[in-house]
Amino acid sequence: MASQLLGLEEESGPNPEESELAVNPFDGLPFSSRYYKLLEQRRSLPVWAARFIFLEHLESSPSGVVLVSGEPGCGKSTQVGVGGAGELAPPGTRWGVGWGLLCEIIGEVVRRRQAVKHQRTPQIRRDETDHSSSGTFDGFCVPLTGCPSLRLPQIPQWCAEFVLARGFQKGWVTVTQPYPLAALSLALRVADEMDLTLGHEVGYSIPQEDCTGPDTLLRFCWDRLLLQEVASTRGTGARGVLVLDEAQERSVASDLLQGLLRDARLGSLPGDLRVVVVTDPSLEPKLQDFWGGPPTVCVPRKTGSCPTPVYRDSLPADRVDAACQAVLEWCRKEAPGDVLVYLPSEEEISLCCESLSRKVRSLENQGPPPRVLPLHPGCGQAVQAVYEDTESGARKVVVTHWLADFSFSLPSIRHVIDSGLELRSVYSPQIRAESQVLRPVSKCQAEARRLRAAGIPPGSCLCLYPKSFLELEAPYLPQPRVWAENLSSLMLLLKRRQIAEPGKCHFLDRPAPEALMQALEDLDYLAALDDDGDLSDLGVILSEFPLAPELAKALLASCEFDCVDEMLTLAAMLTAAPGFTRPPLCAEEAALRRALEHVDGDHSSLIQVYEAFIQSGADKAWCQARGLNWAALCQARKLRGELLELMQRIELPLSQPAFGSERNRRDLQKALVSGYFLKAGGIGSSILSE
């Protein structure tokens, strides 16, 4: 009866033409035929069986916290926020509002949204008559192609139902992701499944891209951005449900958010906030202990068996070549399914893609050659290409690294090639320097990679290492990032929250005491702290910039030395993804790249590269000819604009461009030394004395 009142009889899946009430309660528009098609796919996910249990726990949890545990590919990340309103609750479930009142609320929401719908222009809305079309938003093309069933977002959708059932009286739904690309991808997928407009009811917030509006009720957000918001507002804001997704990734922001929320929970969560923590089963016991035994929803494993891994006798001398040969062998066999390749670094990903793109053209197989696609943070919005349906059914070969260990479920994958290694940045507080460390992945990561090829029948998993390699050298769980990053930015946020001592904040795994003390010392040296150890006026300004404290201090110092234009460019280039992802492939490319080098060193070279990129009109072909990362340079351009806008809002003085002059060269060095004076041992004393 309730589902009929809501007009969404999902159990039978009616055609929208058969019911006058078959409208979307979130925007008041009729459902498209694609919505019902995707609904059937969502019901086949393992997480769907836990739907009612999850919603019941979300309503009745005494602490306001619910833990969701499931393996990659079970659909947990995609379904927690939405879903059909017709299945809001099974018979007998108490929701805090009566069904009659709920129907009135939804009716009012529908009428209100129908009234304002004609006043706005949809930003991204799928055309159900052409599922291969693309939508354009904010200057980039968003592919609107079919959504494979195993990557449909469920948990965020159910949370949106929960908020809708409360009549939007308790805020909206925010879903955090450890990687910006994951937030963007999930927002696109959820908007498609909910039959809503991206940028209105469903949105996302990532660096240099805020696709939200006043009607947004479901927002996907990079966890570090949300942490900055929480630090700035000294509260959790008007959020009805906060979903912390992929907690097993152990990002610094995710761990700290859990610590801050746990402290708030001890005195009851503000504004009746509900917290959903989504994780891999490997981290479930630790989170259970950390949160004090909250209700837990265990998502069953997806149907199908896991492949038996095939190990090599020894580590290959050339990982890229070994991976390419394995891919070509599968292609020659014409084994069905797509291929997922795990390599340690973005440089090796680029080299592998270049090599495979040349070699697959010479294959004598029938049909079109495989399509080779990279997947790493430097891809930008082009990451959606991994979800597009290829023409004529061509095989896809996706080359990635640790980014796709738990995020980016790709159901068409039938073959996995795992190098067993990852390249990570590790910060040493003793020498105040960051280094690139090549190390084995954890056993948990290796298992997650193998599960990518699970199915009926199971696919295949080739491990480019001996079986004893991970057993002897790999830890069981991934290392927390709070153990491997510079904690200066973290301490700045804690001070912004007026948490005077690091011991007052709970961590899943506490950072090393020497790392915390070194971070406090660095902030003191930067004049970000006053005599009482609280944030100084300068420290408050530094905390507003999405930069490392040292780089933010150098940017502020550029106002004094009259080189703001150049420092803005340098700050953006140092913060964005690397513009150089691989060595030159030929002599011509090397010569073009050498023409961009500056005699003053790397910093001036980065500025020169950016200036040349802008002069080229941000041309992608120009970047490809020089082996530059076009997406990273576009990201740097957006970040520079964001920093410039922030400086104008704070009313800081700006300067005219003067790059190349001798005086500008000296002023730029002085600004850099003002922020990086702890690393100024190699800079001449004449700079410091002037």
GROMACS .gro file of N, CA and C in nm, residues 8 212 249 252-253 300 332 416 487 555 587 612-613 629:
model
   42
    8LEU      N    1   0.571   0.421  -0.669
    8LEU     CA    2   0.691   0.353  -0.717
    8LEU      C    3   0.683   0.207  -0.678
  212THR      N    4   2.762   2.165  -0.770
  212THR     CA    5   2.648   2.155  -0.680
  212THR      C    6   2.562   2.279  -0.695
  249GLU      N    7   4.103   0.252   0.273
  249GLU     CA    8   4.213   0.321   0.204
  249GLU      C    9   4.302   0.395   0.302
  252VAL      N   10   4.454   1.022   0.524
  252VAL     CA   11   4.467   1.105   0.643
  252VAL      C   12   4.334   1.173   0.675
  253ALA      N   13   4.268   1.227   0.571
  253ALA     CA   14   4.143   1.298   0.593
  253ALA      C   15   4.035   1.205   0.647
  300PRO      N   16   2.690  -0.955   0.142
  300PRO     CA   17   2.740  -1.084   0.093
  300PRO      C   18   2.828  -1.067  -0.029
  332ARG      N   19   4.560  -1.269  -2.820
  332ARG     CA   20   4.576  -1.368  -2.928
  332ARG      C   21   4.485  -1.488  -2.904
  416VAL      N   22   4.309  -1.024  -1.486
  416VAL     CA   23   4.385  -0.931  -1.404
  416VAL      C   24   4.532  -0.967  -1.410
  487LEU      N   25   5.268   1.594   0.835
  487LEU     CA   26   5.150   1.623   0.915
  487LEU      C   27   5.130   1.771   0.944
  555LEU      N   28   5.363   3.176  -0.101
  555LEU     CA   29   5.268   3.253  -0.182
  555LEU      C   30   5.235   3.387  -0.114
  587ALA      N   31   6.383   1.125  -3.011
  587ALA     CA   32   6.473   1.241  -3.011
  587ALA      C   33   6.396   1.370  -3.038
  612ALA      N   34   5.400   2.840  -2.168
  612ALA     CA   35   5.395   2.789  -2.305
  612ALA      C   36   5.264   2.715  -2.331
  613PHE      N   37   5.217   2.643  -2.230
  613PHE     CA   38   5.089   2.572  -2.242
  613PHE      C   39   4.975   2.670  -2.265
  629ASN      N   40   5.154   1.602  -1.968
  629ASN     CA   41   5.023   1.555  -1.923
  629ASN      C   42   4.922   1.668  -1.940
   0.00000   0.00000   0.00000
